[in-house]
Amino acid sequence: MRTAAVDSVVLSFPLRIVADDPYYGYYFIPAFVDHNDAYPDQLLDYYCGKRTYDMSSGYNHEGTDYCTWPLAWKRMAHDEVEVVAAASGVIVGKDDGYYDKNCTRSGDWNAVYIQHSDDSQAWYGHLKNGSLTQKSIGDSVTEGEYLGVVGSSGNSTGPHLHFEIHDSSGKVVDPYYGECNTTTDRSWWKDQPPYYESCINKVILTSNIPDIPDCPEDETTILDDKSQFAPGERIYISVFYRDILTDQTTDFTVQKPDGTTYFTWQFNSEEPYPAVFFYWYIDTPSDADNGRWLLQLTFNGQTYEHEFNMSPTLTPCPECSGSPVELTNVTFESGRNCECSDSASITIGTDVTIKSGATVTFKAPTVKLQSYFHAENGSTVNIKQQ
């Protein structure tokens, strides 16, 4: 085991979120440094687990990956998760100008390289094209200073930061202290987080069945969080977990505006996941009380709250029934996010109107458009073959 110098650098967290939408967490860790030099599929992380990877080429993962979760592509598009300097230092390298929406391992990455006062280096890779700091090689940066935006450039399958530390001799150092980390005898973090950080990152309510779109599609076409619903409408509740463990329990309660309980249920995870989402739905009564409703979730000792409103003036999404589906004489009203899906086909027939401000997704192997279909300016129509 190699001992780090007493005056070695200490690190703060290399990400920050700048989005103003409600969230509880915004990342998860799929891969730490691999401490098993054998390959392939010979894995060992600092905690003596297998949360890392290697490749048949002989590459063993040499950094920590922080993936934005959920809404990774949406967050990238809007510059919502920034990469910041984990420690003060001098810029010794920059790579920029490379494609940043990779879904497979290919191409060069965009990155910033910082050398610290102890001559160790931190590599910040897979950044968004054109987002890198305007500072030049040789300029100093301070701890917490902006370096770029999380992206998916280089050998990447989705937006994430690859954070890699090298000591003064160029050897890889895993900054997480643990029994199976032979690169250091201390944590390099100011405050090392636990291996498992079981929490809920985000709760999203929709009128449509939630799904994760194909890479690199922006998730908001399917996972657009809603706060307004009509009485009698079905509400889909998507919960995005980080580090959920086997048999961990989530308690759900839906409260009406007067504070009384409308519905409760409980969920127990059958398997552990570094990141996963599950969804449920509730059917609201046609005479649902108007006003503010409250969804409460209790998980791992923490309570999360998500508000939504019932409005009688809000027209529900038109019903898509039958197989194949044939729509005629229906209107998708402004403010609605609706989905119509079928395993056979959908025919959008006569007198179908999509109002400005409405979002409608049609999902079927075949979607047919007929005359007198009208989508107003400001509406969004998504047609997806499945």
mmCIF file of C-alpha atoms in Angstrom:
data_model
loop_
_atom_site.group_PDB
_atom_site.id
_atom_site.type_symbol
_atom_site.label_atom_id
_atom_site.label_comp_id
_atom_site.label_asym_id
_atom_site.label_seq_id
_atom_site.Cartn_x
_atom_site.Cartn_y
_atom_site.Cartn_z
ATOM 1 C CA MET A 1 0.000 0.000 0.000
ATOM 2 C CA ARG A 2 1.372 3.403 -0.996
ATOM 3 C CA THR A 3 1.169 6.213 1.554
ATOM 4 C CA ALA A 4 0.026 9.615 0.353
ATOM 5 C CA ALA A 5 2.119 12.610 1.360
ATOM 6 C CA VAL A 6 0.906 14.548 4.383
ATOM 7 C CA ASP A 7 0.471 17.705 2.310
ATOM 8 C CA SER A 8 -1.348 15.915 -0.519
ATOM 9 C CA VAL A 9 -4.345 17.657 -2.019
ATOM 10 C CA VAL A 10 -7.830 17.094 -0.601
ATOM 11 C CA LEU A 11 -10.839 17.085 -2.896
ATOM 12 C CA SER A 12 -14.309 18.572 -2.863
ATOM 13 C CA PHE A 13 -17.150 17.232 -5.000
ATOM 14 C CA PRO A 14 -16.559 17.924 -8.735
ATOM 15 C CA LEU A 15 -20.191 18.580 -9.769
ATOM 16 C CA ARG A 16 -22.908 21.107 -9.017
ATOM 17 C CA ILE A 17 -26.451 21.502 -10.283
ATOM 18 C CA VAL A 18 -27.759 24.873 -11.410
ATOM 19 C CA ALA A 19 -31.274 23.837 -12.514
ATOM 20 C CA ASP A 20 -34.249 25.500 -10.862
ATOM 21 C CA ASP A 21 -36.660 22.565 -11.237
ATOM 22 C CA PRO A 22 -37.486 20.474 -8.157
ATOM 23 C CA TYR A 23 -35.001 17.692 -7.516
ATOM 24 C CA TYR A 24 -33.589 15.784 -4.558
ATOM 25 C CA GLY A 25 -30.486 14.356 -6.223
ATOM 26 C CA TYR A 26 -29.034 14.511 -9.707
ATOM 27 C CA TYR A 27 -26.391 11.807 -10.197
ATOM 28 C CA PHE A 28 -25.369 8.237 -9.449
ATOM 29 C CA ILE A 29 -22.068 6.341 -9.640
ATOM 30 C CA PRO A 30 -22.028 3.302 -11.969
ATOM 31 C CA ALA A 31 -18.262 2.758 -11.881
ATOM 32 C CA PHE A 32 -15.357 3.370 -9.511
ATOM 33 C CA VAL A 33 -11.673 2.570 -10.163
ATOM 34 C CA ASP A 34 -11.026 -1.107 -10.951
ATOM 35 C CA HIS A 35 -8.391 -2.503 -8.546
ATOM 36 C CA ASN A 36 -8.161 -5.925 -10.201
ATOM 37 C CA ASP A 37 -5.563 -5.794 -12.974
ATOM 38 C CA ALA A 38 -6.850 -9.015 -14.544
ATOM 39 C CA TYR A 39 -9.412 -8.899 -17.360
ATOM 40 C CA PRO A 40 -12.009 -9.259 -18.682
ATOM 41 C CA ASP A 41 -14.798 -9.247 -16.088
ATOM 42 C CA GLN A 42 -12.348 -9.392 -13.177
ATOM 43 C CA LEU A 43 -13.699 -6.543 -11.088
ATOM 44 C CA LEU A 44 -12.829 -5.029 -7.714
ATOM 45 C CA ASP A 45 -13.680 -1.552 -6.446
ATOM 46 C CA TYR A 46 -12.313 0.187 -3.341
ATOM 47 C CA TYR A 47 -15.148 -1.218 -1.200
ATOM 48 C CA CYS A 48 -14.347 -4.777 -2.364
ATOM 49 C CA GLY A 49 -17.441 -4.745 -4.527
ATOM 50 C CA LYS A 50 -17.802 -4.936 -8.295
ATOM 51 C CA ARG A 51 -19.100 -1.494 -9.167
ATOM 52 C CA THR A 52 -16.562 -0.871 -11.910
ATOM 53 C CA TYR A 53 -15.661 -2.320 -15.295
ATOM 54 C CA ASP A 54 -12.826 -3.532 -17.463
ATOM 55 C CA MET A 55 -12.529 -4.397 -21.146
ATOM 56 C CA SER A 56 -11.214 -7.306 -23.185
ATOM 57 C CA SER A 57 -8.603 -4.919 -24.585
ATOM 58 C CA GLY A 58 -6.937 -4.900 -21.159
ATOM 59 C CA TYR A 59 -8.274 -1.552 -19.993
ATOM 60 C CA ASN A 60 -9.251 -1.382 -16.324
ATOM 61 C CA HIS A 61 -11.398 1.596 -15.363
ATOM 62 C CA GLU A 62 -9.093 4.248 -13.903
ATOM 63 C CA GLY A 63 -11.519 6.874 -12.636
ATOM 64 C CA THR A 64 -14.910 7.471 -11.055
ATOM 65 C CA ASP A 65 -17.943 7.968 -13.303
ATOM 66 C CA TYR A 66 -20.705 10.321 -12.175
ATOM 67 C CA CYS A 67 -23.789 9.929 -14.385
ATOM 68 C CA THR A 68 -26.521 12.543 -14.306
ATOM 69 C CA TRP A 69 -29.802 10.899 -13.314
ATOM 70 C CA PRO A 70 -32.539 11.296 -14.295
ATOM 71 C CA LEU A 71 -33.113 13.496 -17.373
ATOM 72 C CA ALA A 72 -29.450 13.331 -18.370
ATOM 73 C CA TRP A 73 -29.916 14.595 -21.935
ATOM 74 C CA LYS A 74 -32.313 17.322 -20.889
ATOM 75 C CA ARG A 75 -29.850 18.496 -18.246
ATOM 76 C CA MET A 76 -27.021 18.473 -20.779
ATOM 77 C CA ALA A 77 -29.048 20.453 -23.335
ATOM 78 C CA HIS A 78 -29.792 23.155 -20.770
ATOM 79 C CA ASP A 79 -26.344 23.207 -19.086
ATOM 80 C CA GLU A 80 -27.885 22.180 -15.778
ATOM 81 C CA VAL A 81 -25.034 20.112 -14.298
ATOM 82 C CA GLU A 82 -21.663 21.823 -14.190
ATOM 83 C CA VAL A 83 -18.224 20.337 -13.647
ATOM 84 C CA VAL A 84 -16.193 22.294 -11.103
ATOM 85 C CA ALA A 85 -12.624 22.082 -9.856
ATOM 86 C CA ALA A 86 -12.337 19.604 -6.983
ATOM 87 C CA ALA A 87 -9.162 21.385 -5.861
ATOM 88 C CA SER A 88 -7.248 24.522 -6.794
ATOM 89 C CA GLY A 89 -4.498 24.228 -9.357
ATOM 90 C CA VAL A 90 -3.239 25.142 -12.812
ATOM 91 C CA ILE A 91 -4.738 24.119 -16.152
ATOM 92 C CA VAL A 92 -2.184 21.887 -17.888
ATOM 93 C CA GLY A 93 -4.369 20.616 -20.726
ATOM 94 C CA LYS A 94 -7.667 21.144 -22.559
ATOM 95 C CA ASP A 95 -9.416 19.121 -25.265
ATOM 96 C CA ASP A 96 -12.483 20.609 -26.952
ATOM 97 C CA GLY A 97 -14.408 20.582 -30.214
ATOM 98 C CA TYR A 98 -15.424 16.926 -30.231
ATOM 99 C CA TYR A 99 -18.901 15.473 -30.719
ATOM 100 C CA ASP A 100 -20.726 15.274 -27.399
ATOM 101 C CA LYS A 101 -23.827 13.124 -27.941
ATOM 102 C CA ASN A 102 -22.215 9.713 -28.181
ATOM 103 C CA CYS A 103 -24.252 6.648 -27.313
ATOM 104 C CA THR A 104 -21.413 4.202 -28.007
ATOM 105 C CA ARG A 105 -17.717 4.149 -27.175
ATOM 106 C CA SER A 106 -16.141 6.131 -29.991
ATOM 107 C CA GLY A 107 -14.164 9.261 -30.731
ATOM 108 C CA ASP A 108 -12.168 11.739 -28.678
ATOM 109 C CA TRP A 109 -13.410 13.437 -25.548
ATOM 110 C CA ASN A 110 -13.608 17.024 -24.374
ATOM 111 C CA ALA A 111 -11.676 17.415 -21.130
ATOM 112 C CA VAL A 112 -9.849 19.708 -18.720
ATOM 113 C CA TYR A 113 -6.675 18.659 -16.878
ATOM 114 C CA ILE A 114 -5.684 20.384 -13.617
ATOM 115 C CA GLN A 115 -2.347 20.059 -11.804
ATOM 116 C CA HIS A 116 -2.401 20.646 -8.045
ATOM 117 C CA SER A 117 0.166 22.076 -5.635
ATOM 118 C CA ASP A 118 1.460 18.558 -4.807
ATOM 119 C CA ASP A 119 1.930 17.868 -8.563
ATOM 120 C CA SER A 120 -0.978 15.430 -8.638
ATOM 121 C CA GLN A 121 -3.454 15.872 -11.474
ATOM 122 C CA ALA A 122 -7.221 15.650 -11.883
ATOM 123 C CA TRP A 123 -8.732 14.777 -15.249
ATOM 124 C CA TYR A 124 -12.300 15.900 -15.992
ATOM 125 C CA GLY A 125 -13.552 14.098 -19.100
ATOM 126 C CA HIS A 126 -16.541 13.581 -21.451
ATOM 127 C CA LEU A 127 -17.529 17.265 -21.238
ATOM 128 C CA LYS A 128 -20.025 19.039 -23.477
ATOM 129 C CA ASN A 129 -18.586 20.469 -26.678
ATOM 130 C CA GLY A 130 -17.947 24.205 -26.396
ATOM 131 C CA SER A 131 -18.695 24.346 -22.675
ATOM 132 C CA LEU A 132 -15.113 24.390 -21.383
ATOM 133 C CA THR A 133 -13.803 27.233 -19.257
ATOM 134 C CA GLN A 134 -12.488 30.203 -21.206
ATOM 135 C CA LYS A 135 -9.276 30.052 -19.211
ATOM 136 C CA SER A 136 -6.159 28.860 -21.012
ATOM 137 C CA ILE A 137 -3.405 26.371 -20.296
ATOM 138 C CA GLY A 138 -1.206 27.873 -17.596
ATOM 139 C CA ASP A 139 -4.052 29.759 -15.907
ATOM 140 C CA SER A 140 -4.934 29.059 -12.290
ATOM 141 C CA VAL A 141 -8.317 27.853 -11.080
ATOM 142 C CA THR A 142 -9.692 27.754 -7.557
ATOM 143 C CA GLU A 143 -11.616 25.015 -5.808
ATOM 144 C CA GLY A 144 -15.245 25.050 -6.955
ATOM 145 C CA GLU A 145 -14.526 27.070 -10.105
ATOM 146 C CA TYR A 146 -16.452 26.284 -13.292
ATOM 147 C CA LEU A 147 -14.676 23.968 -15.750
ATOM 148 C CA GLY A 148 -17.447 22.826 -18.108
ATOM 149 C CA VAL A 149 -20.778 21.022 -18.478
ATOM 150 C CA VAL A 150 -21.379 17.278 -18.187
ATOM 151 C CA GLY A 151 -21.616 15.763 -21.670
ATOM 152 C CA SER A 152 -21.165 12.529 -23.599
ATOM 153 C CA SER A 153 -18.051 13.059 -25.710
ATOM 154 C CA GLY A 154 -15.508 10.335 -26.419
ATOM 155 C CA ASN A 155 -15.927 6.736 -25.242
ATOM 156 C CA SER A 156 -19.266 7.373 -23.607
ATOM 157 C CA THR A 157 -22.745 5.878 -23.648
ATOM 158 C CA GLY A 158 -24.487 8.821 -21.986
ATOM 159 C CA PRO A 159 -23.838 12.116 -20.184
ATOM 160 C CA HIS A 160 -21.415 11.678 -17.299
ATOM 161 C CA LEU A 161 -18.206 12.984 -15.779
ATOM 162 C CA HIS A 162 -15.152 10.737 -15.751
ATOM 163 C CA PHE A 163 -13.047 11.988 -12.822
ATOM 164 C CA GLU A 164 -9.530 10.577 -12.720
ATOM 165 C CA ILE A 165 -6.682 11.324 -10.289
ATOM 166 C CA HIS A 166 -2.946 10.789 -10.901
ATOM 167 C CA ASP A 167 -0.209 11.286 -8.324
ATOM 168 C CA SER A 168 2.993 13.246 -8.993
ATOM 169 C CA SER A 169 4.575 10.204 -10.656
ATOM 170 C CA GLY A 170 1.625 9.719 -13.005
ATOM 171 C CA LYS A 171 0.138 6.676 -11.269
ATOM 172 C CA VAL A 172 -3.622 6.399 -10.895
ATOM 173 C CA VAL A 173 -4.955 7.116 -7.402
ATOM 174 C CA ASP A 174 -8.437 6.123 -6.306
ATOM 175 C CA PRO A 175 -9.526 8.993 -4.007
ATOM 176 C CA TYR A 176 -12.019 6.765 -2.136
ATOM 177 C CA TYR A 177 -10.416 5.086 0.877
ATOM 178 C CA GLY A 178 -11.392 1.468 1.458
ATOM 179 C CA GLU A 179 -10.096 -1.992 2.265
ATOM 180 C CA CYS A 180 -9.499 -2.937 -1.363
ATOM 181 C CA ASN A 181 -7.916 0.352 -2.451
ATOM 182 C CA THR A 182 -4.158 -0.221 -2.635
ATOM 183 C CA THR A 183 -3.354 3.192 -4.157
ATOM 184 C CA THR A 184 -3.579 5.210 -0.918
ATOM 185 C CA ASP A 185 -3.922 4.760 2.835
ATOM 186 C CA ARG A 186 -6.300 7.709 3.282
ATOM 187 C CA SER A 187 -9.284 9.298 1.664
ATOM 188 C CA TRP A 188 -8.459 12.166 -0.662
ATOM 189 C CA TRP A 189 -11.921 13.646 -0.069
ATOM 190 C CA LYS A 190 -12.639 16.397 2.420
ATOM 191 C CA ASP A 191 -15.740 14.443 3.328
ATOM 192 C CA GLN A 192 -15.895 10.989 1.725
ATOM 193 C CA PRO A 193 -19.484 9.903 1.041
ATOM 194 C CA PRO A 194 -20.602 6.371 1.903
ATOM 195 C CA TYR A 195 -20.455 3.633 -0.728
ATOM 196 C CA TYR A 196 -24.247 3.385 -0.790
ATOM 197 C CA GLU A 197 -26.203 6.641 -0.819
ATOM 198 C CA SER A 198 -29.754 5.321 -0.941
ATOM 199 C CA CYS A 199 -32.098 8.133 -1.863
ATOM 200 C CA ILE A 200 -34.765 9.315 -4.273
ATOM 201 C CA ASN A 201 -33.331 11.640 -6.907
ATOM 202 C CA LYS A 202 -36.586 12.819 -8.434
ATOM 203 C CA VAL A 203 -40.348 12.274 -8.606
ATOM 204 C CA ILE A 204 -42.155 13.002 -11.875
ATOM 205 C CA LEU A 205 -45.928 13.045 -12.466
ATOM 206 C CA THR A 206 -47.322 12.544 -15.974
ATOM 207 C CA SER A 207 -50.571 11.780 -17.775
ATOM 208 C CA ASN A 208 -48.841 9.294 -20.060
ATOM 209 C CA ILE A 209 -47.061 6.017 -19.394
ATOM 210 C CA PRO A 210 -43.467 6.984 -18.515
ATOM 211 C CA ASP A 211 -40.524 5.624 -20.446
ATOM 212 C CA ILE A 212 -36.841 6.326 -21.064
ATOM 213 C CA PRO A 213 -36.419 7.465 -24.693
ATOM 214 C CA ASP A 214 -33.738 6.228 -27.036
ATOM 215 C CA CYS A 215 -30.270 7.750 -26.703
ATOM 216 C CA PRO A 216 -29.683 10.693 -27.214
ATOM 217 C CA GLU A 217 -33.283 11.924 -27.249
ATOM 218 C CA ASP A 218 -34.335 14.617 -24.785
ATOM 219 C CA GLU A 219 -36.433 12.942 -22.096
ATOM 220 C CA THR A 220 -38.926 15.783 -21.645
ATOM 221 C CA THR A 221 -41.080 14.569 -24.547
ATOM 222 C CA ILE A 222 -41.997 11.577 -22.364
ATOM 223 C CA LEU A 223 -41.064 12.635 -18.831
ATOM 224 C CA ASP A 224 -42.439 16.169 -18.660
ATOM 225 C CA ASP A 225 -43.322 16.730 -15.005
ATOM 226 C CA LYS A 226 -46.879 18.010 -14.569
ATOM 227 C CA SER A 227 -48.481 19.905 -11.729
ATOM 228 C CA GLN A 228 -52.047 20.261 -13.078
ATOM 229 C CA PHE A 229 -54.535 17.420 -13.526
ATOM 230 C CA ALA A 230 -58.244 17.116 -14.192
ATOM 231 C CA PRO A 231 -60.660 15.212 -11.932
ATOM 232 C CA GLY A 232 -61.021 11.641 -13.167
ATOM 233 C CA GLU A 233 -57.603 11.676 -14.792
ATOM 234 C CA ARG A 234 -55.060 8.873 -14.365
ATOM 235 C CA ILE A 235 -51.796 10.097 -12.836
ATOM 236 C CA TYR A 236 -48.561 8.195 -13.418
ATOM 237 C CA ILE A 237 -46.017 8.519 -10.610
ATOM 238 C CA SER A 238 -42.390 7.878 -11.605
ATOM 239 C CA VAL A 239 -39.795 7.584 -8.843
ATOM 240 C CA PHE A 240 -36.091 7.713 -9.717
ATOM 241 C CA TYR A 241 -33.912 5.970 -7.134
ATOM 242 C CA ARG A 242 -30.203 6.009 -6.434
ATOM 243 C CA ASP A 243 -28.533 3.043 -4.703
ATOM 244 C CA ILE A 244 -31.754 1.279 -3.789
ATOM 245 C CA LEU A 245 -30.982 -1.938 -1.910
ATOM 246 C CA THR A 246 -32.842 -5.237 -1.630
ATOM 247 C CA ASP A 247 -35.865 -5.038 0.698
ATOM 248 C CA GLN A 248 -35.654 -1.276 1.153
ATOM 249 C CA THR A 249 -39.190 0.035 1.585
ATOM 250 C CA THR A 250 -40.922 3.096 0.179
ATOM 251 C CA ASP A 251 -44.185 4.234 1.802
ATOM 252 C CA PHE A 252 -46.550 6.294 -0.365
ATOM 253 C CA THR A 253 -49.399 8.522 0.783
ATOM 254 C CA VAL A 254 -51.653 10.714 -1.362
ATOM 255 C CA GLN A 255 -53.431 13.455 0.580
ATOM 256 C CA LYS A 256 -56.451 15.475 -0.500
ATOM 257 C CA PRO A 257 -56.603 19.260 -0.092
ATOM 258 C CA ASP A 258 -58.276 18.922 3.331
ATOM 259 C CA GLY A 259 -55.360 16.815 4.606
ATOM 260 C CA THR A 260 -57.228 13.509 4.649
ATOM 261 C CA THR A 261 -55.700 10.427 3.055
ATOM 262 C CA TYR A 262 -56.904 9.429 -0.399
ATOM 263 C CA PHE A 263 -54.637 6.442 -1.014
ATOM 264 C CA THR A 264 -51.618 4.656 0.474
ATOM 265 C CA TRP A 265 -49.344 1.837 -0.670
ATOM 266 C CA GLN A 266 -45.911 0.369 -0.050
ATOM 267 C CA PHE A 267 -43.094 -0.808 -2.305
ATOM 268 C CA ASN A 268 -40.204 -3.171 -1.491
ATOM 269 C CA SER A 269 -37.329 -3.528 -3.926
ATOM 270 C CA GLU A 270 -36.564 -7.151 -4.810
ATOM 271 C CA GLU A 271 -33.077 -6.322 -6.120
ATOM 272 C CA PRO A 272 -30.376 -3.690 -5.593
ATOM 273 C CA TYR A 273 -29.761 -1.070 -8.281
ATOM 274 C CA PRO A 274 -27.246 1.798 -8.535
ATOM 275 C CA ALA A 275 -29.966 3.671 -10.440
ATOM 276 C CA VAL A 276 -33.480 2.652 -11.424
ATOM 277 C CA PHE A 277 -36.969 4.040 -11.818
ATOM 278 C CA PHE A 278 -40.329 2.480 -11.079
ATOM 279 C CA TYR A 279 -43.760 3.862 -11.783
ATOM 280 C CA TRP A 280 -47.265 3.449 -10.416
ATOM 281 C CA TYR A 281 -50.568 5.099 -11.260
ATOM 282 C CA ILE A 282 -53.610 6.330 -9.401
ATOM 283 C CA ASP A 283 -57.031 7.009 -10.887
ATOM 284 C CA THR A 284 -58.446 10.184 -9.436
ATOM 285 C CA PRO A 285 -62.201 10.375 -8.810
ATOM 286 C CA SER A 286 -64.375 12.313 -11.237
ATOM 287 C CA ASP A 287 -65.525 14.453 -8.315
ATOM 288 C CA ALA A 288 -62.020 14.982 -6.927
ATOM 289 C CA ASP A 289 -61.660 17.964 -4.621
ATOM 290 C CA ASN A 290 -60.218 21.013 -6.323
ATOM 291 C CA GLY A 291 -56.971 22.465 -5.044
ATOM 292 C CA ARG A 292 -53.576 21.291 -3.846
ATOM 293 C CA TRP A 293 -53.007 17.557 -3.431
ATOM 294 C CA LEU A 294 -49.881 16.144 -1.831
ATOM 295 C CA LEU A 295 -47.859 13.016 -2.601
ATOM 296 C CA GLN A 296 -45.592 11.947 0.269
ATOM 297 C CA LEU A 297 -42.893 9.290 -0.052
ATOM 298 C CA THR A 298 -40.802 7.975 2.824
ATOM 299 C CA PHE A 299 -37.642 6.108 1.858
ATOM 300 C CA ASN A 300 -34.527 5.281 3.867
ATOM 301 C CA GLY A 301 -35.605 7.531 6.726
ATOM 302 C CA GLN A 302 -36.285 10.591 4.571
ATOM 303 C CA THR A 303 -39.641 12.027 3.527
ATOM 304 C CA TYR A 304 -40.098 13.527 0.072
ATOM 305 C CA GLU A 305 -43.093 15.669 -0.926
ATOM 306 C CA HIS A 306 -44.488 16.406 -4.368
ATOM 307 C CA GLU A 307 -47.486 18.710 -4.864
ATOM 308 C CA PHE A 308 -50.026 18.731 -7.675
ATOM 309 C CA ASN A 309 -53.312 20.508 -8.318
ATOM 310 C CA MET A 310 -56.755 19.370 -9.378
ATOM 311 C CA SER A 311 -58.578 21.787 -11.662
ATOM 312 C CA PRO A 312 -62.119 21.200 -12.979
ATOM 313 C CA THR A 313 -61.442 23.564 -15.891
ATOM 314 C CA LEU A 314 -58.687 21.316 -17.214
ATOM 315 C CA THR A 315 -60.015 18.975 -19.883
ATOM 316 C CA PRO A 316 -58.659 15.397 -19.621
ATOM 317 C CA CYS A 317 -56.742 13.846 -22.494
ATOM 318 C CA PRO A 318 -59.060 12.286 -25.086
ATOM 319 C CA GLU A 319 -59.435 8.538 -24.746
ATOM 320 C CA CYS A 320 -57.507 6.351 -27.177
ATOM 321 C CA SER A 321 -59.498 3.134 -27.374
ATOM 322 C CA GLY A 322 -59.826 0.173 -29.670
ATOM 323 C CA SER A 323 -57.180 -1.661 -31.631
ATOM 324 C CA PRO A 324 -56.331 -0.313 -34.085
ATOM 325 C CA VAL A 325 -57.010 3.189 -32.736
ATOM 326 C CA GLU A 326 -59.004 5.596 -34.893
ATOM 327 C CA LEU A 327 -59.280 9.181 -33.658
ATOM 328 C CA THR A 328 -62.017 11.488 -34.949
ATOM 329 C CA ASN A 329 -63.632 14.652 -33.598
ATOM 330 C CA VAL A 330 -61.267 15.065 -30.645
ATOM 331 C CA THR A 331 -59.321 18.024 -29.283
ATOM 332 C CA PHE A 332 -56.129 17.940 -27.260
ATOM 333 C CA GLU A 333 -56.399 21.048 -25.109
ATOM 334 C CA SER A 334 -53.652 23.520 -24.231
ATOM 335 C CA GLY A 335 -51.566 22.546 -21.217
ATOM 336 C CA ARG A 336 -52.090 18.813 -21.703
ATOM 337 C CA ASN A 337 -49.315 16.251 -22.219
ATOM 338 C CA CYS A 338 -51.063 13.237 -23.725
ATOM 339 C CA GLU A 339 -49.979 9.898 -25.113
ATOM 340 C CA CYS A 340 -51.863 7.617 -27.491
ATOM 341 C CA SER A 341 -50.360 4.185 -28.121
ATOM 342 C CA ASP A 342 -51.366 0.917 -29.759
ATOM 343 C CA SER A 343 -49.648 -2.327 -30.721
ATOM 344 C CA ALA A 344 -51.145 -2.227 -34.230
ATOM 345 C CA SER A 345 -51.791 1.211 -35.692
ATOM 346 C CA ILE A 346 -53.175 4.681 -35.010
ATOM 347 C CA THR A 347 -55.215 6.624 -37.539
ATOM 348 C CA ILE A 348 -55.478 10.357 -36.871
ATOM 349 C CA GLY A 349 -58.706 11.040 -38.679
ATOM 350 C CA THR A 350 -61.019 13.956 -39.349
ATOM 351 C CA ASP A 351 -61.446 16.921 -37.031
ATOM 352 C CA VAL A 352 -58.521 16.120 -34.748
ATOM 353 C CA THR A 353 -57.094 19.326 -33.276
ATOM 354 C CA ILE A 354 -54.028 19.821 -31.105
ATOM 355 C CA LYS A 355 -54.185 23.200 -29.391
ATOM 356 C CA SER A 356 -51.237 25.517 -28.861
ATOM 357 C CA GLY A 357 -49.430 24.530 -25.667
ATOM 358 C CA ALA A 358 -50.458 20.869 -25.891
ATOM 359 C CA THR A 359 -47.987 18.003 -26.297
ATOM 360 C CA VAL A 360 -49.204 14.755 -27.861
ATOM 361 C CA THR A 361 -47.228 11.574 -28.484
ATOM 362 C CA PHE A 362 -48.523 8.890 -30.864
ATOM 363 C CA LYS A 363 -46.788 5.504 -30.499
ATOM 364 C CA ALA A 364 -47.550 2.566 -32.808
ATOM 365 C CA PRO A 365 -45.907 0.502 -35.578
ATOM 366 C CA THR A 366 -47.948 2.547 -38.053
ATOM 367 C CA VAL A 367 -49.327 6.076 -37.582
ATOM 368 C CA LYS A 368 -51.582 7.408 -40.359
ATOM 369 C CA LEU A 369 -52.449 11.087 -40.846
ATOM 370 C CA GLN A 370 -55.656 11.930 -42.685
ATOM 371 C CA SER A 371 -57.118 15.216 -43.847
ATOM 372 C CA TYR A 372 -58.522 17.795 -41.430
ATOM 373 C CA PHE A 373 -55.852 17.059 -38.849
ATOM 374 C CA HIS A 374 -54.745 20.382 -37.371
ATOM 375 C CA ALA A 375 -51.825 21.096 -35.041
ATOM 376 C CA GLU A 376 -51.779 24.739 -33.962
ATOM 377 C CA ASN A 377 -48.611 26.807 -33.738
ATOM 378 C CA GLY A 378 -47.044 26.228 -30.330
ATOM 379 C CA SER A 379 -48.205 22.615 -30.061
ATOM 380 C CA THR A 380 -45.849 19.632 -30.022
ATOM 381 C CA VAL A 381 -46.575 16.371 -31.857
ATOM 382 C CA ASN A 382 -44.314 13.338 -31.425
ATOM 383 C CA ILE A 383 -44.801 10.309 -33.695
ATOM 384 C CA LYS A 384 -42.851 7.214 -32.691
ATOM 385 C CA GLN A 385 -42.801 3.805 -34.306
ATOM 386 C CA GLN A 386 -42.627 0.932 -31.827
#
